[in-house]
Every structure is written in C-alpha cells, then in structure tokens.
CSV table of C-alpha atoms in Angstrom, one decimal:
chain,number,residue,atom,x,y,z
A,55,MET,CA,32.7,-8.3,14.9
A,56,ASN,CA,30.3,-9.1,12.5
A,57,VAL,CA,30.6,-7.5,9.0
A,58,ASP,CA,28.5,-9.1,6.3
A,59,GLN,CA,27.9,-8.0,2.7
A,60,LYS,CA,24.8,-6.0,3.7
A,61,LYS,CA,26.6,-4.3,7.0
A,62,LEU,CA,29.8,-3.8,4.3
A,63,LYS,CA,27.5,-2.0,1.7
A,64,THR,CA,26.2,0.4,4.3
A,65,ILE,CA,29.7,1.2,5.6
A,66,LEU,CA,30.6,2.3,2.2
A,67,ALA,CA,27.6,4.3,1.4
A,68,LEU,CA,28.7,6.3,4.9
A,69,LEU,CA,32.1,6.6,3.6
A,70,LYS,CA,30.9,8.1,0.2
A,71,LYS,CA,28.7,10.7,2.2
A,72,MET,CA,32.0,11.4,4.2
A,73,SER,CA,34.2,11.9,1.5
A,74,ARG,CA,31.4,13.4,-0.9
A,75,ASP,CA,32.8,11.0,-3.5
A,76,ALA,CA,29.9,9.1,-5.3
A,77,SER,CA,32.5,7.1,-7.0
A,78,LEU,CA,34.0,5.8,-4.3
A,79,GLU,CA,34.3,1.8,-4.2
A,80,ILE,CA,35.8,-0.8,-2.8
A,81,VAL,CA,38.5,-2.9,-4.8
A,82,ASP,CA,39.6,-5.3,-2.4
A,83,ILE,CA,39.9,-6.6,1.0
A,84,SER,CA,43.2,-7.9,2.8
A,85,GLU,CA,42.4,-11.1,4.2
A,86,ALA,CA,45.0,-10.3,7.1
A,87,LYS,CA,42.7,-8.0,8.7
A,88,LEU,CA,39.8,-5.8,7.9
A,89,LYS,CA,41.4,-3.3,5.4
A,90,LEU,CA,39.6,-1.9,2.8
A,91,ILE,CA,41.3,-0.8,-0.5
A,92,LEU,CA,39.3,2.2,-1.6
A,93,GLU,CA,39.6,4.1,-5.2
A,94,GLY,CA,37.6,7.1,-6.2
A,95,SER,CA,38.5,10.9,-6.9
A,96,GLN,CA,41.9,12.1,-5.4
A,97,GLN,CA,39.6,14.6,-3.4
A,98,GLY,CA,37.4,12.4,-2.3
A,99,LEU,CA,40.4,10.0,-0.7
A,100,GLU,CA,42.3,13.1,0.4
A,101,ARG,CA,39.4,14.1,2.4
A,102,LEU,CA,39.0,10.5,4.0
A,103,GLU,CA,42.3,10.5,5.1
A,104,GLN,CA,41.9,14.1,6.5
A,105,LEU,CA,38.7,13.0,8.7
A,106,PHE,CA,41.0,10.3,10.1
A,107,GLN,CA,44.1,12.6,11.0
A,108,SER,CA,42.0,15.0,12.4
A,109,GLY,CA,39.9,12.2,14.8
A,110,GLU,CA,36.9,12.7,13.1
A,111,LEU,CA,37.0,9.3,11.6
A,112,ARG,CA,37.3,6.4,14.5
A,113,GLU,CA,34.6,4.4,13.5
A,114,VAL,CA,31.8,3.3,11.2
A,115,LEU,CA,28.9,2.1,12.1
A,116,ASP,CA,30.5,1.0,15.5
A,117,VAL,CA,33.3,-0.7,13.9
A,118,PRO,CA,36.4,1.1,14.8
A,119,VAL,CA,39.0,2.5,12.6
A,120,GLU,CA,42.4,1.7,13.1
A,121,ASP,CA,44.4,3.2,10.2
A,122,VAL,CA,43.8,5.5,6.7
A,123,SER,CA,46.5,5.8,4.8
A,124,PHE,CA,47.5,5.8,0.7
A,125,ILE,CA,49.2,2.9,-1.2
A,126,ALA,CA,49.7,2.0,-4.9
A,127,THR,CA,46.8,-0.1,-6.3
A,128,ASN,CA,47.1,-1.7,-9.6
A,129,THR,CA,44.7,-0.7,-12.2
A,130,LEU,CA,42.7,-2.2,-15.3
A,131,GLU,CA,45.9,-0.5,-17.4
A,132,HIS,CA,48.5,-2.4,-15.4
A,133,GLU,CA,46.6,-5.8,-16.0
A,134,GLN,CA,46.6,-5.0,-19.7
A,135,ASN,CA,50.3,-4.1,-19.7
A,136,ILE,CA,49.6,-0.4,-20.6
A,137,LYS,CA,52.1,2.0,-19.5
A,138,THR,CA,50.7,4.1,-16.8
A,139,ASN,CA,51.5,5.7,-13.2
A,140,ALA,CA,50.2,3.6,-10.5
A,141,LYS,CA,46.7,5.0,-9.2
A,142,LYS,CA,46.6,6.1,-5.6
A,143,GLY,CA,44.4,4.2,-3.5
A,144,LEU,CA,43.3,4.6,0.2
A,145,ALA,CA,43.6,1.5,2.4
A,146,LEU,CA,40.9,1.9,5.5
A,147,THR,CA,41.8,-0.6,8.2
A,148,MET,CA,39.2,-1.8,10.6
A,149,THR,CA,39.6,-3.6,14.0
A,150,GLY,CA,37.9,-5.9,16.0
A,151,ASP,CA,37.4,-9.6,16.7
A,152,ILE,CA,37.8,-11.0,13.1
A,153,VAL,CA,36.8,-14.0,11.7
A,154,PRO,CA,39.3,-15.0,8.5
A,155,ALA,CA,36.4,-16.7,6.6
A,156,ASP,CA,34.1,-13.8,7.1
A,157,ILE,CA,36.9,-11.3,5.8
A,158,ALA,CA,37.4,-14.0,2.6
A,159,GLN,CA,33.7,-14.4,1.7
A,160,LEU,CA,33.6,-10.4,1.6
A,161,LYS,CA,36.7,-10.3,-0.3
A,162,ALA,CA,35.2,-12.7,-2.9
A,163,ALA,CA,31.8,-10.6,-3.1
A,164,VAL,CA,34.3,-7.8,-4.0
A,165,ILE,CA,36.6,-9.1,-6.5
A,166,GLU,CA,33.8,-10.1,-8.2
A,167,LYS,CA,31.8,-7.1,-8.2
A,168,SER,CA,35.2,-5.4,-9.4
A,169,ASP,CA,35.1,-8.0,-12.4
A,170,ASN,CA,31.9,-7.1,-13.4
A,171,LEU,CA,32.9,-3.8,-13.5
A,172,ASN,CA,35.5,-4.1,-15.4
A,173,GLN,CA,33.9,-5.9,-18.2
A,174,THR,CA,33.3,-3.1,-20.1
A,175,LYS,CA,36.1,-2.0,-22.1
A,176,PRO,CA,37.1,1.6,-21.8
A,177,ASN,CA,36.2,2.2,-25.9
A,178,GLN,CA,33.2,0.3,-25.7
A,179,LYS,CA,31.1,2.1,-22.7
A,180,SER,CA,27.7,0.6,-22.1
A,181,PRO,CA,25.2,3.7,-22.8
A,182,LEU,CA,24.8,4.4,-19.5
A,183,ALA,CA,28.5,4.4,-18.5
A,184,GLN,CA,28.8,7.3,-21.3
A,185,LYS,CA,26.3,9.2,-19.1
A,186,LYS,CA,28.2,9.1,-15.8
A,187,ASP,CA,29.1,12.3,-14.3
A,188,THR,CA,27.4,14.0,-16.8
A,189,GLN,CA,24.8,17.1,-16.1
A,190,THR,CA,22.2,17.1,-18.7
A,191,THR,CA,18.0,17.7,-19.1
A,192,GLU,CA,18.0,16.1,-22.3
A,193,PRO,CA,15.9,12.9,-22.4
A,194,GLN,CA,18.0,10.1,-22.3
A,195,ASN,CA,16.4,6.9,-24.2
A,196,LEU,CA,18.2,3.9,-22.7
A,197,SER,CA,15.1,1.6,-22.7
A,198,CYS,CA,15.3,-2.4,-23.0
A,199,ALA,CA,18.7,-1.7,-22.0
A,200,LYS,CA,21.2,-5.4,-21.5
A,201,PRO,CA,22.0,-5.6,-17.9
A,202,ILE,CA,24.1,-3.0,-16.5
A,203,ARG,CA,26.5,-3.5,-13.4
A,204,ALA,CA,28.2,-0.3,-13.9
A,205,ASN,CA,28.4,2.7,-10.8
A,206,LEU,CA,26.6,5.1,-11.7
A,207,GLY,CA,26.6,7.0,-8.4
A,208,GLY,CA,26.0,10.5,-8.6
A,209,SER,CA,24.7,10.7,-12.4
A,210,TYR,CA,22.3,13.0,-13.6
A,211,LEU,CA,19.9,11.1,-15.9
A,212,ILE,CA,17.0,13.8,-15.3
A,213,LEU,CA,13.9,12.6,-17.8
A,214,ALA,CA,15.9,9.2,-19.2
A,215,ASN,CA,14.0,6.6,-20.8
A,216,LEU,CA,15.0,3.9,-18.8
A,217,MET,CA,11.7,1.6,-19.5
A,218,ARG,CA,12.1,-2.2,-18.8
A,219,ALA,CA,15.9,-1.7,-18.6
A,220,ASN,CA,17.6,-4.3,-16.7
A,221,LEU,CA,19.5,-2.4,-13.9
A,222,LYS,CA,19.5,-5.3,-11.2
A,223,GLY,CA,22.3,-4.8,-8.7
A,224,ALA,CA,23.6,-1.3,-10.2
A,225,TYR,CA,24.9,1.6,-8.3
A,226,LEU,CA,22.8,4.6,-8.4
A,227,ILE,CA,23.5,6.1,-5.1
A,228,PHE,CA,22.6,9.8,-5.0
A,229,ALA,CA,22.0,9.8,-8.7
A,230,ASN,CA,19.0,12.3,-10.3
A,231,LEU,CA,16.8,10.3,-12.1
A,232,SER,CA,13.8,12.9,-11.7
A,233,GLY,CA,10.9,12.5,-14.2
A,234,GLY,CA,12.5,9.7,-15.8
A,235,ASN,CA,10.5,6.8,-17.2
A,236,LEU,CA,11.7,3.2,-15.5
A,237,SER,CA,8.3,1.8,-16.2
A,238,GLY,CA,8.8,-2.1,-15.7
A,239,ALA,CA,12.5,-1.8,-15.2
A,240,ASP,CA,14.0,-4.6,-12.7
A,241,LEU,CA,15.6,-2.4,-10.3
A,242,SER,CA,16.0,-5.8,-8.0
A,243,TYR,CA,19.0,-5.5,-5.5
A,244,THR,CA,19.8,-1.9,-7.1
A,245,TYR,CA,21.7,0.6,-4.8
A,246,LEU,CA,19.6,4.0,-5.0
A,247,SER,CA,20.3,5.7,-1.6
A,248,GLY,CA,19.5,9.2,-1.3
A,249,SER,CA,18.6,9.2,-5.0
A,250,ASN,CA,16.2,11.8,-6.8
A,251,LEU,CA,13.3,10.0,-8.0
A,252,SER,CA,10.8,12.4,-7.6
A,253,GLY,CA,8.0,12.7,-10.5
A,254,SER,CA,9.6,9.5,-12.0
A,255,ASN,CA,7.7,6.2,-13.7
A,256,LEU,CA,8.3,3.4,-11.8
A,257,SER,CA,4.9,1.6,-12.5
A,258,GLY,CA,5.2,-2.2,-12.6
A,259,SER,CA,9.2,-1.9,-11.7
A,260,ASN,CA,10.7,-4.9,-9.5
A,261,LEU,CA,12.2,-2.8,-6.7
A,262,SER,CA,12.6,-5.8,-4.5
A,263,GLY,CA,15.4,-5.9,-2.0
A,264,THR,CA,16.4,-2.4,-3.5
A,265,ASP,CA,18.4,0.3,-1.1
A,266,LEU,CA,16.0,3.2,-1.3
A,267,SER,CA,16.9,4.7,1.8
A,268,ASN,CA,16.5,8.6,2.2
A,269,ALA,CA,15.6,8.6,-1.6
A,270,ASP,CA,13.1,11.3,-2.9
A,271,LEU,CA,10.0,9.6,-4.6
A,272,SER,CA,7.7,12.4,-4.1
A,273,SER,CA,4.9,12.6,-6.8
A,274,ALA,CA,6.8,9.2,-8.3
A,275,ASP,CA,4.6,6.8,-10.3
A,276,LEU,CA,4.8,3.3,-8.4
A,277,SER,CA,1.3,1.6,-9.3
A,278,GLY,CA,1.8,-2.1,-9.4
A,279,ALA,CA,5.6,-2.0,-8.3
A,280,ASN,CA,7.4,-4.9,-6.2
A,281,LEU,CA,8.8,-3.4,-3.1
A,282,LYS,CA,8.8,-6.3,-1.2
A,283,ASP,CA,12.3,-6.5,0.8
A,284,ALA,CA,13.2,-3.3,0.0
A,285,ASP,CA,15.2,-0.6,2.3
A,286,LEU,CA,12.3,2.4,2.5
A,287,SER,CA,13.7,3.9,5.6
A,288,GLY,CA,13.8,7.8,5.3
A,289,VAL,CA,12.2,7.6,2.0
A,290,CYS,CA,9.6,10.6,1.2
A,291,PHE,CA,6.4,9.2,-0.9
A,292,SER,CA,4.5,12.7,-0.6
A,293,GLY,CA,2.1,12.5,-3.2
A,294,ALA,CA,3.2,9.3,-4.5
A,295,ASN,CA,1.4,6.4,-6.6
A,296,LEU,CA,1.4,3.4,-5.0
A,297,LYS,CA,-1.6,1.8,-6.0
A,298,GLY,CA,-1.7,-2.2,-6.1
A,299,ALA,CA,2.2,-2.1,-5.0
A,300,ASP,CA,3.7,-4.7,-2.7
A,301,LEU,CA,4.8,-3.5,0.6
A,302,ARG,CA,4.4,-6.5,2.6
A,303,ASP,CA,6.6,-6.4,5.8
A,304,THR,CA,8.5,-3.1,4.8
A,305,ASN,CA,9.6,-0.6,7.3
A,306,LEU,CA,8.1,2.8,6.5
A,307,GLY,CA,8.3,3.6,10.3
A,308,GLY,CA,8.6,7.8,10.4
A,309,ASN,CA,8.3,8.0,6.5
A,310,ASP,CA,6.4,10.9,4.7
A,311,LEU,CA,3.1,9.6,2.8
A,312,ILE,CA,0.9,12.5,2.9
A,313,LEU,CA,-1.7,12.3,0.2
A,314,ALA,CA,-0.2,9.2,-1.4
A,315,ASN,CA,-2.2,6.8,-3.3
A,316,LEU,CA,-1.7,3.3,-1.4
A,317,SER,CA,-5.3,1.9,-2.8
A,318,GLY,CA,-5.3,-1.4,-3.3
A,319,ALA,CA,-1.8,-1.8,-1.9
A,320,ASN,CA,-0.5,-4.7,-0.2
A,321,LEU,CA,1.1,-3.6,3.0
A,322,ARG,CA,0.3,-6.8,5.1
A,323,GLY,CA,2.8,-6.8,8.3
A,324,ALA,CA,4.3,-3.4,7.3
A,325,ASN,CA,5.6,-1.2,9.8
A,326,LEU,CA,3.9,2.3,9.3
A,327,SER,CA,4.4,3.5,12.9
A,328,ASP,CA,4.7,7.3,13.4
A,329,ALA,CA,4.4,7.7,9.7
A,330,ASN,CA,2.5,10.7,8.2
A,331,LEU,CA,-0.1,9.3,6.2
A,332,ARG,CA,-2.1,12.4,6.1
A,333,GLY,CA,-4.9,12.7,3.4
A,334,ALA,CA,-3.5,9.3,1.8
A,335,ASN,CA,-5.7,6.9,-0.4
A,336,LEU,CA,-5.7,3.6,1.2
A,337,ARG,CA,-9.1,2.5,0.1
A,338,SER,CA,-9.2,-1.3,-0.2
A,339,ALA,CA,-5.6,-1.5,0.5
A,340,ASP,CA,-4.3,-4.8,2.9
A,341,LEU,CA,-3.0,-3.3,5.9
A,342,SER,CA,-3.9,-6.6,8.3
A,343,ASP,CA,-1.4,-7.2,11.1
A,344,ALA,CA,0.1,-3.8,10.3
A,345,ASN,CA,1.9,-1.8,13.2
A,346,LEU,CA,0.3,1.9,12.5
A,347,ARG,CA,1.0,2.9,16.3
A,348,ASP,CA,1.0,7.0,16.6
A,349,ALA,CA,0.8,7.2,12.8
A,350,TYR,CA,-0.7,10.3,11.1
A,351,LEU,CA,-4.2,9.1,9.3
A,352,ASN,CA,-6.4,12.3,9.6
A,353,ILE,CA,-8.7,12.7,6.7
A,354,ALA,CA,-7.4,9.6,5.1
A,355,LYS,CA,-9.1,7.3,3.1
A,356,LEU,CA,-9.8,3.9,4.7
A,357,SER,CA,-13.4,3.0,3.0
A,358,GLY,CA,-13.3,-1.2,2.6
A,359,THR,CA,-9.5,-1.3,4.2
A,360,TYR,CA,-8.1,-4.8,5.7
A,361,LEU,CA,-7.4,-3.6,9.2
A,362,ASN,CA,-7.7,-6.9,10.8
A,363,GLY,CA,-4.9,-7.3,13.8
A,364,ALA,CA,-3.3,-4.0,13.0
A,365,ASN,CA,-2.1,-1.6,15.7
A,366,LEU,CA,-3.5,1.5,15.7
A,367,ASN,CA,-2.8,2.7,19.2
A,368,GLY,CA,-2.4,6.3,19.5
A,369,ALA,CA,-3.2,6.4,15.8
A,370,ASP,CA,-4.6,10.2,14.6
A,371,LEU,CA,-7.6,9.2,12.3
A,372,SER,CA,-9.8,12.1,12.8
A,373,GLY,CA,-11.9,12.8,9.8
A,374,ALA,CA,-11.0,9.4,8.3
A,375,GLU,CA,-12.8,7.4,5.9
A,376,LEU,CA,-13.3,4.0,7.6
A,377,ASN,CA,-17.0,3.3,6.2
A,378,SER,CA,-17.4,-0.7,5.0
A,379,ALA,CA,-13.5,-1.4,6.8
A,380,SER,CA,-12.5,-4.5,8.5
A,381,LEU,CA,-10.9,-4.0,11.9
A,382,ARG,CA,-11.6,-7.1,13.2
A,383,ASP,CA,-9.1,-7.8,16.0
A,384,ALA,CA,-7.8,-4.3,15.8
A,385,TYR,CA,-6.1,-2.0,18.6
A,386,LEU,CA,-7.3,1.3,18.5
A,387,ASN,CA,-6.5,2.2,22.5
A,388,ASN,CA,-6.0,5.9,22.9
A,389,SER,CA,-6.7,6.9,19.2
A,390,GLN,CA,-8.0,10.1,17.7
A,391,LEU,CA,-11.4,9.4,15.9
A,392,ARG,CA,-12.8,12.4,16.0
A,393,GLY,CA,-15.2,13.4,13.0
A,394,ALA,CA,-14.9,9.8,11.2
A,395,ASP,CA,-16.7,7.7,9.5
A,396,LEU,CA,-17.0,4.1,10.8
A,397,ARG,CA,-20.4,3.2,9.4
A,398,GLY,CA,-20.5,-0.2,8.3
A,399,ALA,CA,-16.9,-1.0,9.7
A,400,ASP,CA,-16.7,-4.5,11.1
A,401,LEU,CA,-15.1,-4.0,14.6
A,402,SER,CA,-15.7,-7.8,16.3
A,403,ASN,CA,-13.3,-8.1,19.1
A,404,ALA,CA,-11.7,-4.6,18.3
A,405,ARG,CA,-9.8,-2.9,21.5
A,406,LEU,CA,-11.8,0.7,21.7
A,407,ARG,CA,-10.2,1.7,25.5
A,408,ASP,CA,-9.8,5.5,25.5
A,409,VAL,CA,-10.9,5.9,22.2
A,410,LYS,CA,-11.7,9.5,21.4
A,411,VAL,CA,-15.0,9.6,19.2
A,412,LYS,CA,-16.5,12.9,19.4
A,413,ASN,CA,-18.6,13.3,16.3
A,414,THR,CA,-17.5,10.0,15.3
A,415,ARG,CA,-20.0,8.4,13.0
A,416,PHE,CA,-21.0,4.9,13.7
A,417,GLY,CA,-23.8,2.2,12.4
A,418,ASN,CA,-24.4,-1.4,11.4
A,419,ASN,CA,-21.2,-2.1,12.9
A,420,LEU,CA,-20.3,-6.0,13.5
A,421,GLY,CA,-18.9,-6.9,16.8
A,422,ILE,CA,-19.9,-4.0,19.3
A,423,SER,CA,-22.6,-4.6,22.0
A,424,GLU,CA,-25.6,-2.6,22.7
A,425,LEU,CA,-23.7,-1.5,25.9
A,426,THR,CA,-20.5,-0.3,23.7
A,427,LYS,CA,-22.9,1.5,21.7
A,428,ARG,CA,-24.1,3.8,24.7
A,429,GLN,CA,-20.6,4.2,25.8
A,430,LEU,CA,-19.6,5.5,22.7
A,431,VAL,CA,-23.0,7.5,22.5
A,432,GLU,CA,-22.3,9.2,26.1
A,433,ARG,CA,-18.4,10.1,24.6
A,434,GLY,CA,-20.0,12.1,22.0
A,435,ALA,CA,-20.3,9.4,19.0
A,436,ILE,CA,-23.0,9.5,16.7
A,437,LEU,CA,-24.8,6.3,16.1
A,438,GLU,CA,-27.0,5.8,13.1
A,439,ASN,CA,-28.8,2.7,12.6
A,440,THR,CA,-30.4,2.5,9.1
A,441,PRO,CA,-28.0,1.6,6.7
A,442,ASP,CA,-26.5,3.8,3.7
A,443,HIS,CA,-28.5,4.2,0.3
C-alpha cells in the first residue's frame, strides 16, 4: 500500500466530505499500522463511525478501512496541565502492505503540522484564526499578514482583504473567499479544494503547488498568477482573467474555461483535452505541445497564438480566430474548422487529415502546398491570395 503525504492529504479531504466536517484533522498516526487519529466536531466524527458501521465506509482511495472507533486523545490543554475532560478522538485503521518507514515519515509530517497549528495560544489567536467558522459579509482587512498555518477550512471570508498575505501551506478547503482581495498573496501549497473564489482578485499571486481541485474561480482575476504544478482538476474558470498566467504542464482536462481571458498565458505542455474554451481569449498565448484533443474552442480568439506541436485532433474550432497563429507540426486531424479564420497562419508540417473546412478562410499560409490548397478549396474552404491590410 503506497500512501505518501499527497495521498494522505487526499484521504483527509475525502473524509472531510464524508463527515461534512471541514474542521476534521489527522493529529497522529500509530506506527504499528496505518491508524489515523482524527479530531473534529463530535457530529462529524460520529458520522464517520456510522458510515463504517453501516458498511458504506470500507475503503478510501482503494485503501481498505479495517476499523473505526472512538478513543481518548490528549489535547493541548492536557499538555499544559489544565484540568479538562479528555477529548474524544476517532481512530481509523487502514490495512494493506504497510512499510513501517513510510508510516514513520507520515507520522512525523502530521506531528510537525499539528505543532505548527498549536503554536498560536488560544488567547492570542491570529486575525484569521479568530474569524474561523464565522459567517460575515463585512470586508476583512488581513493584508500583509504574518505566515498563517491555521486550519481555516469552511471559513466565511467574503470580501476579505488578504493582499500580499502569506498563506503558504494553509488549510482553506471549502472556504468562502468570494470577492476577496488576494492580489500578490503567497498561496503556494495551500489547500483550497472546493473553495469559493468567484470574483476574487488573485492577480500576481503565487498558487504553485496549490490544491484548487473543484474550486470555483469563475470571474476571478488571476492575471500574472503562478499556477505551475497546481491541482486544477474540476476547477471552474468561466469568465476568469488568466492573462499572462503561468499554467505550464497543468492539467485542465475537461475544465470550464468559457469566455476566460488567457491572452499571453503560458500553457506549454498543458492538458486541455475536452476542456470548454468557447469564446476564450487565447491571443498570443503559448500552447506549444499542449493537449487540446476534443477541446471546445469554437469562436475562441487564437490570433498570434503559439500552437506548435499541439494536439488539436477532434477539437471544435468552428468560427475561431486563428489568423497569424503558429501551427507548425500541430495535429488537426478530424478537427472542426468551419468558418474559422486561418489567414497568415503557419501550417508547416501540420496534419490536416479529414479536417472540416467549409467557409474556412485561408491565405498567405506557410507550409501548405498547391495541391493541399486545391484540396481545401474542393472541401469548401475560401482561399485568399492577398495579404490583410
């Protein structure tokens, strides 16, 4: 059983969804076997126990669950010799071919995270920690905040001012940050899975390595943001401003990018297969070697875009602006180019087998032979031999 820190993070996210408890945390791991010690709301922990007893919780990410039972755990108050009743924790035991060294490594990472979360004393909470689990629409000013390691999962921080805040590694899953100002913020390796960031300002922010899976970033401003190595699976970018964003090698397969502004963005090697980019602005973007197989790019703006070596097989480019685009070595087999504008595009060594070109405009194109031109015209293309003015 290969459970590394990344997989453990995903397991925790799934357990939070199952328990409907965003405050759920792994506070310890038994070294004898993979026994996760969980703390959270009583209701959330009881829900996990009930799911196991009913047979619904038998595995997480294909890792079998052997047992789920309540235990007493030591809280921070115990360590400070404050007389309190022991807090109930939940032990979730997983089975498989367990490597003790791997478990020890996971345990060390969990303890380190718990220590970081406990560094803030209860009567000296950080500004964000004081806002945890509150519901407010009042703008919160937390700009230039010190590094925040708190668990803010499920928090309501609508219209919050987090400009240039250091949130590296913070837990903000399912948080509501809609309309917030996070421009220039360090959100690298932050957990924002399922969060609402619609309409927020993330311009110039560092989101490298961040978990944004299933987040809502519709109409958000991400211009100049660094999204390299971020988990963008299931993210809604509809109407978002991603101008000049760094999206190299990211996985955006199947994502909603309708009317998004990606002009000048770096999407080299990105996976955009089956993505919906209808009406998106991709002018002067770099999509070299990107996978756009079966993508929806109808009426998209791709003039001056670099698509060298890109896979556009089966893509819908009907009505798209591709004038002056570079499509050297690109694959356009079975693609839909009806009504598209490819005047001035470089088609050197481009694959155009079974491409649909009715009313597609060509002219002054590099890389297509006279024979290819005749074949395109026979299939309904419009060939213009004079340059644009």
